[in-house]
JSON list of N, CA and C in Angstrom, two decimals:
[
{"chain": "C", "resi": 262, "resn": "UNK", "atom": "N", "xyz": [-2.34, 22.33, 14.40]},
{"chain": "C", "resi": 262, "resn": "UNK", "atom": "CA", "xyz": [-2.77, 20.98, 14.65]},
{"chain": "C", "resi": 262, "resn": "UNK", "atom": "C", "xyz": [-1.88, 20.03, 13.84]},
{"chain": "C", "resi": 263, "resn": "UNK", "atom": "N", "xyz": [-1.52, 18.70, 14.68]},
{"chain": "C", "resi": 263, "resn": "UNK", "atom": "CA", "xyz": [-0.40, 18.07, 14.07]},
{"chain": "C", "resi": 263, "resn": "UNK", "atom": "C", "xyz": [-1.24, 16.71, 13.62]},
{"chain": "C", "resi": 264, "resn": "UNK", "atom": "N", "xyz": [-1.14, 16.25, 12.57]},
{"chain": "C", "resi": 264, "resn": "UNK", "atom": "CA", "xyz": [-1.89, 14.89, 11.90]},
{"chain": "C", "resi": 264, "resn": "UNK", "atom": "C", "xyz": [-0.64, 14.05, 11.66]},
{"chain": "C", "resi": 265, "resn": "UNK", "atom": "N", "xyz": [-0.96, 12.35, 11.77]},
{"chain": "C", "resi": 265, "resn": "UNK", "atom": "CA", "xyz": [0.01, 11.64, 11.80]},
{"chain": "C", "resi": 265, "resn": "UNK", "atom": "C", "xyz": [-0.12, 11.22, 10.27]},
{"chain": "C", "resi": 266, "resn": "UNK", "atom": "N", "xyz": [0.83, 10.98, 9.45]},
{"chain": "C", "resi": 266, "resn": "UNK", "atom": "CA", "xyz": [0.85, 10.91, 7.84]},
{"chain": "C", "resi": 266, "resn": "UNK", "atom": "C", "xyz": [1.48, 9.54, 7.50]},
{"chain": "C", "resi": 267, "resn": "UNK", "atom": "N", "xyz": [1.78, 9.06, 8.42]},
{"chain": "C", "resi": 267, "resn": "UNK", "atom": "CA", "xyz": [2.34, 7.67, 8.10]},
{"chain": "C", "resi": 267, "resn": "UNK", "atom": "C", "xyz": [1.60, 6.37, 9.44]},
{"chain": "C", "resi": 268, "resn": "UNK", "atom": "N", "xyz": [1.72, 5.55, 8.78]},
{"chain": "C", "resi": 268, "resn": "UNK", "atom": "CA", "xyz": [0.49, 3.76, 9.31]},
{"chain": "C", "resi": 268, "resn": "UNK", "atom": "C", "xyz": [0.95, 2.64, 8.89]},
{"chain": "C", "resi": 269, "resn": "UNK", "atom": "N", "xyz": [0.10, 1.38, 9.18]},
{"chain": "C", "resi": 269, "resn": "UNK", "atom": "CA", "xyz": [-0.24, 0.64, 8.75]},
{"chain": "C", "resi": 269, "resn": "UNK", "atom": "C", "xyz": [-1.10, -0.04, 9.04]},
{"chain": "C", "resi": 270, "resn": "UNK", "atom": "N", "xyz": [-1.80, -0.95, 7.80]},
{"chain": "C", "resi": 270, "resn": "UNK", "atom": "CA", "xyz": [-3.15, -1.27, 8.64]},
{"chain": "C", "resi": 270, "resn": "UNK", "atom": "C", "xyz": [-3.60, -2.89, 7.72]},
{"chain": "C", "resi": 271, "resn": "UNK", "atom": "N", "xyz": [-4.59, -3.29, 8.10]},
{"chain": "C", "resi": 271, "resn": "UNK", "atom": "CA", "xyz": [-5.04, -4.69, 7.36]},
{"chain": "C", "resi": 271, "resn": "UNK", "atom": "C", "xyz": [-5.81, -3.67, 6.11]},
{"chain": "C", "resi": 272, "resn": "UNK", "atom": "N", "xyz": [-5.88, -4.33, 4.87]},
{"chain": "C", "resi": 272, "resn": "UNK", "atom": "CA", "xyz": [-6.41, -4.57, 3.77]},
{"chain": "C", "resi": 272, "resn": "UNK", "atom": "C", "xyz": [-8.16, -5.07, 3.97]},
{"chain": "C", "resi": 273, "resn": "UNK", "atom": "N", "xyz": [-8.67, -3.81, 4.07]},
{"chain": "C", "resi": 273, "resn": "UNK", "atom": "CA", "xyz": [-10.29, -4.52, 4.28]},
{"chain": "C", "resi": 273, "resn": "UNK", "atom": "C", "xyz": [-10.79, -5.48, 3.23]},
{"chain": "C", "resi": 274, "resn": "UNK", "atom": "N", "xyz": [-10.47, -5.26, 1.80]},
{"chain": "C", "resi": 274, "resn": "UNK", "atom": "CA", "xyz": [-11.43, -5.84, 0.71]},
{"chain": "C", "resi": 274, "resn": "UNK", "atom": "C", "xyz": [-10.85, -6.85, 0.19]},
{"chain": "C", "resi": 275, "resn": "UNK", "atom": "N", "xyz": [-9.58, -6.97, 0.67]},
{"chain": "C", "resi": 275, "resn": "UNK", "atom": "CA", "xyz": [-9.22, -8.99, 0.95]},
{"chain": "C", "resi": 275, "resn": "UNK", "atom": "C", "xyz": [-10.26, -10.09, 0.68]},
{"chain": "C", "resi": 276, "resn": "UNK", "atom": "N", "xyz": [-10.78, -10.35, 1.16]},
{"chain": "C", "resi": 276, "resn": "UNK", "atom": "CA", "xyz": [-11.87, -11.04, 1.70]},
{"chain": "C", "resi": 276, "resn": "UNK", "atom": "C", "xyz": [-12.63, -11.30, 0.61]},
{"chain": "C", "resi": 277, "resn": "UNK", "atom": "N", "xyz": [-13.09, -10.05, 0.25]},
{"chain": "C", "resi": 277, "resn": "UNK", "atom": "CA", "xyz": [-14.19, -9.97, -0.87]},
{"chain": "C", "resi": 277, "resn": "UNK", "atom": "C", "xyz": [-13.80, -9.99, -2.13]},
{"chain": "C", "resi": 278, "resn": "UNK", "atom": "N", "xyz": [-12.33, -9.73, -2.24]},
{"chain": "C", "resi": 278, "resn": "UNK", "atom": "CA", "xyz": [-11.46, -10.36, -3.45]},
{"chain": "C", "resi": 278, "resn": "UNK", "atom": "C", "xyz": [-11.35, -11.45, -3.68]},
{"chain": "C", "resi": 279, "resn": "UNK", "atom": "N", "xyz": [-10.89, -12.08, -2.97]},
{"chain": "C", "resi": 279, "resn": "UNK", "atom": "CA", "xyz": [-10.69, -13.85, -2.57]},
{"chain": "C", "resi": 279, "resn": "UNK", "atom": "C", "xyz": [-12.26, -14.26, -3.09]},
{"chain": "C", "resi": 280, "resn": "UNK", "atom": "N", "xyz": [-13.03, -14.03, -2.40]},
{"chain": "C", "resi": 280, "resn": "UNK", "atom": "CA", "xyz": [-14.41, -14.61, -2.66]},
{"chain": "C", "resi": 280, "resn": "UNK", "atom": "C", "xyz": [-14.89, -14.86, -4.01]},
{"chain": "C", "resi": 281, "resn": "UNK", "atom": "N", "xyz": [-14.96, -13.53, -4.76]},
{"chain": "C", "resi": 281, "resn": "UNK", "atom": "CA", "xyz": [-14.87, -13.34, -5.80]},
{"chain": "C", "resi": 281, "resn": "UNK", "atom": "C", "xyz": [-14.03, -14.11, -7.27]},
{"chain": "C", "resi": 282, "resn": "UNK", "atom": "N", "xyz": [-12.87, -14.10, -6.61]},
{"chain": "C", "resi": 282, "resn": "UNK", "atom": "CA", "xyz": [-11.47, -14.69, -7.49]},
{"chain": "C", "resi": 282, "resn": "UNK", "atom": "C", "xyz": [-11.01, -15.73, -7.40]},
{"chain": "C", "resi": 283, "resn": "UNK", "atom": "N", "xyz": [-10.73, -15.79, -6.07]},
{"chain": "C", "resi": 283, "resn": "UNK", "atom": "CA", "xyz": [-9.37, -16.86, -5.42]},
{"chain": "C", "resi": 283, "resn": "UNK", "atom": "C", "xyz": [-8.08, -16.07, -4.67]},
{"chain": "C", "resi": 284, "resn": "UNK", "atom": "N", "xyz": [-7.38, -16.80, -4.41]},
{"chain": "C", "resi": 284, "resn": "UNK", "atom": "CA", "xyz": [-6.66, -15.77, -3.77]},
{"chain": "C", "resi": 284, "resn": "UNK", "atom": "C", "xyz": [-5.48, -14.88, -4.42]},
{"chain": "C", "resi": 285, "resn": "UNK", "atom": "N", "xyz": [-5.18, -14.05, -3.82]},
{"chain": "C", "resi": 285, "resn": "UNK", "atom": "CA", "xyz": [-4.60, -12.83, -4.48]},
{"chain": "C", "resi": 285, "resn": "UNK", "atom": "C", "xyz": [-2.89, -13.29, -5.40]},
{"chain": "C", "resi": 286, "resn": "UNK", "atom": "N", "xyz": [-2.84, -13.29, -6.49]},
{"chain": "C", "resi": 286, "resn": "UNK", "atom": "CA", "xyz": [-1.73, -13.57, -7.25]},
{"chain": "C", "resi": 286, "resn": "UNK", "atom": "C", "xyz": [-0.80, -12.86, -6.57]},
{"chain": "C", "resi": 287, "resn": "UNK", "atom": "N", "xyz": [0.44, -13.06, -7.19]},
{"chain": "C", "resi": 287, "resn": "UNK", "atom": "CA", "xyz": [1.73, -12.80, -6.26]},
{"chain": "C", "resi": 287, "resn": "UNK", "atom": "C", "xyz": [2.30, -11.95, -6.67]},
{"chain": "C", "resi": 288, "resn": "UNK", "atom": "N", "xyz": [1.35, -11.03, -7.90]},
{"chain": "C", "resi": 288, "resn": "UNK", "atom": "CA", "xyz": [2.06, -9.23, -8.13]},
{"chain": "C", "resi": 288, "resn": "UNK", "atom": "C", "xyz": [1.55, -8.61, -7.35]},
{"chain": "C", "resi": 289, "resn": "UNK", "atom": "N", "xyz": [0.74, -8.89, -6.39]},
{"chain": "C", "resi": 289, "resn": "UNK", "atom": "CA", "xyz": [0.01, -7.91, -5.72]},
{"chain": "C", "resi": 289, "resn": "UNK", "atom": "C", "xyz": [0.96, -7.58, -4.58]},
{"chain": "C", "resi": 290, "resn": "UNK", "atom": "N", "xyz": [2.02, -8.79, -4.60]},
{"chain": "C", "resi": 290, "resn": "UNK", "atom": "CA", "xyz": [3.17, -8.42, -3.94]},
{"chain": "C", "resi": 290, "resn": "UNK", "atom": "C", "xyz": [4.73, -7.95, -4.39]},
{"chain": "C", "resi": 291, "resn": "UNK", "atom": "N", "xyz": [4.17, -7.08, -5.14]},
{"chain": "C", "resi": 291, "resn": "UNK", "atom": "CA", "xyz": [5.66, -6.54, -5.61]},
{"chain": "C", "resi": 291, "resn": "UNK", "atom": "C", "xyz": [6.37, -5.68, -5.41]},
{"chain": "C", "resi": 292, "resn": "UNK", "atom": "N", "xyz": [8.05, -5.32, -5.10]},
{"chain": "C", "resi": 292, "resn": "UNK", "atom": "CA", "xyz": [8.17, -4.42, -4.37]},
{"chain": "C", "resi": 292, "resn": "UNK", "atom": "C", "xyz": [8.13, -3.34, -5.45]},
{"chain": "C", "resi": 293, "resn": "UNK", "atom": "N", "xyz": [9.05, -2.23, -5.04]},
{"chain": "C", "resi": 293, "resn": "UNK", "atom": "CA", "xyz": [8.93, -0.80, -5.80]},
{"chain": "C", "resi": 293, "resn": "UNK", "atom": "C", "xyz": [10.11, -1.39, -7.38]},
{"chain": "C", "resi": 294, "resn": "UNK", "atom": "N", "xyz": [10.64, -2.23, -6.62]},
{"chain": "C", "resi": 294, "resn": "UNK", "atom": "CA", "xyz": [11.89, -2.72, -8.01]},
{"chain": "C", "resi": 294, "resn": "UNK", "atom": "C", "xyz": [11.33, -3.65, -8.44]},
{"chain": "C", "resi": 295, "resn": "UNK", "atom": "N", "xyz": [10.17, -4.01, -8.52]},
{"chain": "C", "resi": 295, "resn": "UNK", "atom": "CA", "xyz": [9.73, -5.19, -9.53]},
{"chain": "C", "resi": 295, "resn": "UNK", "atom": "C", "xyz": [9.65, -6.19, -9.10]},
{"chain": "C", "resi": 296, "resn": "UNK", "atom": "N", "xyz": [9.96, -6.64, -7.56]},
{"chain": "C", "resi": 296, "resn": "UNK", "atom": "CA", "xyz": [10.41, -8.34, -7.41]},
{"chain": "C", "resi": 296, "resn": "UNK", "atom": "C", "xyz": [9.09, -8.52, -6.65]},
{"chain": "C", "resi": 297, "resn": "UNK", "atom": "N", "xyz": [8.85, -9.53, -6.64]},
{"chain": "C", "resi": 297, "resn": "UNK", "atom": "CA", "xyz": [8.02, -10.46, -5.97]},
{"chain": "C", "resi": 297, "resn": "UNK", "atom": "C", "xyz": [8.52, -10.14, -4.13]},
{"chain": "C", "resi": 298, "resn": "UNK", "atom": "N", "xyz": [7.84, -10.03, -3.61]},
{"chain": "C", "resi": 298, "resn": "UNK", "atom": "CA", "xyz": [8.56, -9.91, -1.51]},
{"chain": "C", "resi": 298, "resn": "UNK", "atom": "C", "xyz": [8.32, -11.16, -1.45]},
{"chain": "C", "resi": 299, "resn": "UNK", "atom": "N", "xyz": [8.86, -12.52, -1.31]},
{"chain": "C", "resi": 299, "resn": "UNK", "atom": "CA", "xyz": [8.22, -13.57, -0.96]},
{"chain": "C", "resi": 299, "resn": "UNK", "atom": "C", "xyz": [7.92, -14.09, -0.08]},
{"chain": "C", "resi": 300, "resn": "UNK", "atom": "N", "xyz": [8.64, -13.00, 1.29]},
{"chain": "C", "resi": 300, "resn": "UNK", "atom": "CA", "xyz": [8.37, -13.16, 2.68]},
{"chain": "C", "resi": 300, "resn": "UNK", "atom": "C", "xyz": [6.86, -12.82, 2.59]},
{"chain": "C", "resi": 301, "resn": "UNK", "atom": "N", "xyz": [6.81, -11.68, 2.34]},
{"chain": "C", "resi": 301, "resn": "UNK", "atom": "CA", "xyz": [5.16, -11.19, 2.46]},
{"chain": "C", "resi": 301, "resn": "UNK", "atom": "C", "xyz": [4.45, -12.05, 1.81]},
{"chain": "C", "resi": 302, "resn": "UNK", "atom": "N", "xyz": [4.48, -12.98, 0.86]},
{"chain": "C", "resi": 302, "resn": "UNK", "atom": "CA", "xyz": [3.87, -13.60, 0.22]},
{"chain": "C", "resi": 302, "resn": "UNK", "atom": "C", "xyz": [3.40, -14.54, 0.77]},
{"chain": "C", "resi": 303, "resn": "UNK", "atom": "N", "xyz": [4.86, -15.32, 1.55]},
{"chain": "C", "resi": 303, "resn": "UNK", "atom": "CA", "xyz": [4.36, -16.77, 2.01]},
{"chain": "C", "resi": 303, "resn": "UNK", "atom": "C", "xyz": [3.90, -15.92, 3.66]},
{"chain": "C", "resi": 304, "resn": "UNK", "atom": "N", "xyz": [3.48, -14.82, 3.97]},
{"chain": "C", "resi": 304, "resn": "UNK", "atom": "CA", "xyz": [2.99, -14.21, 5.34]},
{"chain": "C", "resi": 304, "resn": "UNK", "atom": "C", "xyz": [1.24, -14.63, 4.49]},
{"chain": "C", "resi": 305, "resn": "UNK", "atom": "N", "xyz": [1.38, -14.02, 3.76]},
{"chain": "C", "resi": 305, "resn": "UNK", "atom": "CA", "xyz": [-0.12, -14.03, 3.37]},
{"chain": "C", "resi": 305, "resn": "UNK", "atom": "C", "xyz": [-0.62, -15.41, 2.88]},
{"chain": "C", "resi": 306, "resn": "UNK", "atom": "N", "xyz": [0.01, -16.32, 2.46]},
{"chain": "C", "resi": 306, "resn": "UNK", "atom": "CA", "xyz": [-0.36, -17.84, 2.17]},
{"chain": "C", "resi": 306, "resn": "UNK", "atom": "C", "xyz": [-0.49, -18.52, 3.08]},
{"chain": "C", "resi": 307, "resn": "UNK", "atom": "N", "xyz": [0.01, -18.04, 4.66]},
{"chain": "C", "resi": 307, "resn": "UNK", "atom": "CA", "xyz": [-0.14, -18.64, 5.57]},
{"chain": "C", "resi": 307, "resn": "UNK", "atom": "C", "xyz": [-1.26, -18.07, 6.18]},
{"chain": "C", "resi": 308, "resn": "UNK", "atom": "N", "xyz": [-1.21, -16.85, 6.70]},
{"chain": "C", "resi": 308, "resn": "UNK", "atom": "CA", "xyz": [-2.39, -16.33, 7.65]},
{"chain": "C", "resi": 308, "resn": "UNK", "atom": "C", "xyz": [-3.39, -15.90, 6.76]},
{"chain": "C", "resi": 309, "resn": "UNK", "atom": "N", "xyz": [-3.04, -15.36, 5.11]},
{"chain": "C", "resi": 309, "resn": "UNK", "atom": "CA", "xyz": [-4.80, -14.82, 4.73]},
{"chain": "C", "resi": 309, "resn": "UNK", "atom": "C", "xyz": [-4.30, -12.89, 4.60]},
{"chain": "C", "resi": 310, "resn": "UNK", "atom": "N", "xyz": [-3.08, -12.55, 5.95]},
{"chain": "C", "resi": 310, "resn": "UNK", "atom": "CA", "xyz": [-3.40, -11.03, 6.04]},
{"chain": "C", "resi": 310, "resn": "UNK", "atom": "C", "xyz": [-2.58, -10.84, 5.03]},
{"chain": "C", "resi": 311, "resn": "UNK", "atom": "N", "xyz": [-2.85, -9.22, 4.86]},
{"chain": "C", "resi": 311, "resn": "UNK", "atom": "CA", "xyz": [-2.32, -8.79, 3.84]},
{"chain": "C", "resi": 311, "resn": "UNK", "atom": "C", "xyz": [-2.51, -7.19, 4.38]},
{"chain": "C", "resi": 312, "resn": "UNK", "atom": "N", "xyz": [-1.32, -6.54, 4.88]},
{"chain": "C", "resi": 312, "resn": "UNK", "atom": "CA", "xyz": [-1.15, -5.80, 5.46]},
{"chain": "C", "resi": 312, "resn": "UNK", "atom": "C", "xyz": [-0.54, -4.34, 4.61]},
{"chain": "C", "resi": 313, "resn": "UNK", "atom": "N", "xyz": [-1.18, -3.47, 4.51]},
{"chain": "C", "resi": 313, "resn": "UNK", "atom": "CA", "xyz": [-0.25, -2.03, 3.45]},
{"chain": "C", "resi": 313, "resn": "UNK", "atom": "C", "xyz": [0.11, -1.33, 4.86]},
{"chain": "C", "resi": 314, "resn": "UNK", "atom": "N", "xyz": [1.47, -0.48, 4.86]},
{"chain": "C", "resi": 314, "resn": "UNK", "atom": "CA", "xyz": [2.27, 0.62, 5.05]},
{"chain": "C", "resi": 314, "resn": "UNK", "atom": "C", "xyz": [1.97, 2.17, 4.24]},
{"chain": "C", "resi": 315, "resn": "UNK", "atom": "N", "xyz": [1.81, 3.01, 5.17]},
{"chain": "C", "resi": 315, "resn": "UNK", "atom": "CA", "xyz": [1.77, 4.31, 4.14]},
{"chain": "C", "resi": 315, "resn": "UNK", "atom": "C", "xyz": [2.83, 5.89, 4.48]},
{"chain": "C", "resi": 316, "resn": "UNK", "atom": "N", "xyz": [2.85, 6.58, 3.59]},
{"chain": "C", "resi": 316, "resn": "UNK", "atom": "CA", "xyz": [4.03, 7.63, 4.40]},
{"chain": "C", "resi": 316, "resn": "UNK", "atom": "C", "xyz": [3.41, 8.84, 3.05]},
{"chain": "C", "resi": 317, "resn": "UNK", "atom": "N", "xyz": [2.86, 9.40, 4.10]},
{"chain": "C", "resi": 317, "resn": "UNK", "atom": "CA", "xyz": [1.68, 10.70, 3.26]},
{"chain": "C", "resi": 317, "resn": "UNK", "atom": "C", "xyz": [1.96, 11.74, 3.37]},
{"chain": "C", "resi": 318, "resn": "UNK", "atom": "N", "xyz": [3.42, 11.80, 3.74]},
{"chain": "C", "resi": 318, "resn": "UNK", "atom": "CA", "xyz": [4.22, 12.91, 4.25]},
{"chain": "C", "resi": 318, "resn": "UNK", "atom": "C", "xyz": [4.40, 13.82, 3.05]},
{"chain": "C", "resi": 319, "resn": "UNK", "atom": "N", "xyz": [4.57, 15.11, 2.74]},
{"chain": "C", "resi": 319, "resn": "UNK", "atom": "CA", "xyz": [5.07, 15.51, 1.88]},
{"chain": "C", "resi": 319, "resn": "UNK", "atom": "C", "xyz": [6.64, 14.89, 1.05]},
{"chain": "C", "resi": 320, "resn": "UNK", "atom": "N", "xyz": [6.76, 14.85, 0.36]},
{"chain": "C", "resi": 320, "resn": "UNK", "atom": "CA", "xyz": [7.91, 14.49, -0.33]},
{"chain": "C", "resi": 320, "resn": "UNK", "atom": "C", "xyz": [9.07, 16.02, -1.30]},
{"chain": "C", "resi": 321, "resn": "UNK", "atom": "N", "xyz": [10.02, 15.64, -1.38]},
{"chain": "C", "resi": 321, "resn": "UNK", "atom": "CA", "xyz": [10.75, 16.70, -1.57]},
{"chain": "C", "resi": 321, "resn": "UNK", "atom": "C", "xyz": [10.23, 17.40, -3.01]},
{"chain": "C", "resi": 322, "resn": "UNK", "atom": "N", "xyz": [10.05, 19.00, -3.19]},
{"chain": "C", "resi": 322, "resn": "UNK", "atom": "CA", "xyz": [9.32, 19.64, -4.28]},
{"chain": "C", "resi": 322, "resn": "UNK", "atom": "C", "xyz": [7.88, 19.43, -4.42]},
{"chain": "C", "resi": 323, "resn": "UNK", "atom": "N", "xyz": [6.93, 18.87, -3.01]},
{"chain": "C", "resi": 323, "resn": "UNK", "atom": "CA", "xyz": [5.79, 18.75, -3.02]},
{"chain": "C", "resi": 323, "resn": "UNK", "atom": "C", "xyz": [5.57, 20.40, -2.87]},
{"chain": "C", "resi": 324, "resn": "UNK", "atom": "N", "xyz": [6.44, 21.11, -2.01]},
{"chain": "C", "resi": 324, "resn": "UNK", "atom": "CA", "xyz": [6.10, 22.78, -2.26]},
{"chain": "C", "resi": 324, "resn": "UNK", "atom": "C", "xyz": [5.48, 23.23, -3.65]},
{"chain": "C", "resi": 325, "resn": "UNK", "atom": "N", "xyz": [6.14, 22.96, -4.93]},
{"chain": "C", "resi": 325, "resn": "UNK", "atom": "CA", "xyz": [6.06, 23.49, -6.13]},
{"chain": "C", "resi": 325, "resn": "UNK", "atom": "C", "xyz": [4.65, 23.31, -6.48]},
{"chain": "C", "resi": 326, "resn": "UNK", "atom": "N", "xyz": [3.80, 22.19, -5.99]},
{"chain": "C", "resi": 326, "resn": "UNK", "atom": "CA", "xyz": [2.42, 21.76, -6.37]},
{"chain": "C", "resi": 326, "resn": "UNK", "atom": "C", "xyz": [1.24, 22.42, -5.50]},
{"chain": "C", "resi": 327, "resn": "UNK", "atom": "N", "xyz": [1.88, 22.83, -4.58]},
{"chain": "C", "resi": 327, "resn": "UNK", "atom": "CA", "xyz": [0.77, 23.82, -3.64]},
{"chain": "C", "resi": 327, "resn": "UNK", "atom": "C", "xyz": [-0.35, 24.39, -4.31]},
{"chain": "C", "resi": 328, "resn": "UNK", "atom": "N", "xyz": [-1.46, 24.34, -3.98]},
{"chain": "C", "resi": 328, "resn": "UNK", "atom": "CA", "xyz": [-2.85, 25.31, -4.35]},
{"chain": "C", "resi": 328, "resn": "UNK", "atom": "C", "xyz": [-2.26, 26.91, -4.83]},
{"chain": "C", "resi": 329, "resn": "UNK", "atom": "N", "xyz": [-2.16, 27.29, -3.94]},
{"chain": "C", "resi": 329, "resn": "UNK", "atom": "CA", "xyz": [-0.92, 28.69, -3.66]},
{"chain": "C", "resi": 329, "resn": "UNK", "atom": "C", "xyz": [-0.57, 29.35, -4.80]},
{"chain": "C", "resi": 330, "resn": "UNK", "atom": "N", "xyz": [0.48, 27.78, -4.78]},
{"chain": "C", "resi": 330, "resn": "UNK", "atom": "CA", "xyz": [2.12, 28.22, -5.95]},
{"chain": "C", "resi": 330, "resn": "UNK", "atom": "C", "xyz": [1.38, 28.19, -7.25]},
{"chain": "C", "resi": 331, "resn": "UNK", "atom": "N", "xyz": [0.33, 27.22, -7.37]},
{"chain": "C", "resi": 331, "resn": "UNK", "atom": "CA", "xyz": [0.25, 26.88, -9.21]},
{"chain": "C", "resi": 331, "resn": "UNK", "atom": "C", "xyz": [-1.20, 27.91, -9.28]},
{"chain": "C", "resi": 332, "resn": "UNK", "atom": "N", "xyz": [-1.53, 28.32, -8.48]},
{"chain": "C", "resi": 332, "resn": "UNK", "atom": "CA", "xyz": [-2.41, 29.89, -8.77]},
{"chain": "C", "resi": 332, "resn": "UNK", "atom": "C", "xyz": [-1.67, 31.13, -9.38]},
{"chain": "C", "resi": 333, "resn": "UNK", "atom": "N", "xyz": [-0.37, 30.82, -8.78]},
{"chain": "C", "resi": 333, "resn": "UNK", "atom": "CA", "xyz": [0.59, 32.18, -9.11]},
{"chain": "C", "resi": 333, "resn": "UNK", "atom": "C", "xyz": [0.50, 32.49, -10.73]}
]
């Protein structure tokens, strides 16, 4: 059976953050190098969304962590 490991989707608890807070500061948009995305930023200052990407794929030497292997 084949499962799909990578998406994207809306941010459900948006909403209830905002409510709570105000709206979401602008580390919440940061990329993997530290910077601010400011496209995504001013996406979300305009419409509200706030959209995550995911990739759940194994990654290289995920073998070594197996149930399996670290029983050995």
């Amino acid at each position: 059976m084949s499962h799909e490991t990578a998406g994207h989707g809306p941010i459900a608890w948006v909403t209830a953050y905002e409510e709570s807070y105000g709206p979401l500061p602008g580390i919440w948009f940061t990329t993997t190098h530290g910077t601010v995305d400011e496209h995504v930023l001013t996406r979300y200052r305009e419409t509200g969304a706030v959209v995550a990407e995911w990739d759940c794929a194994p990654a290289p030497g995920d073998d070594d962590l197996s149930p399996k292997r670290l029983a050995r």
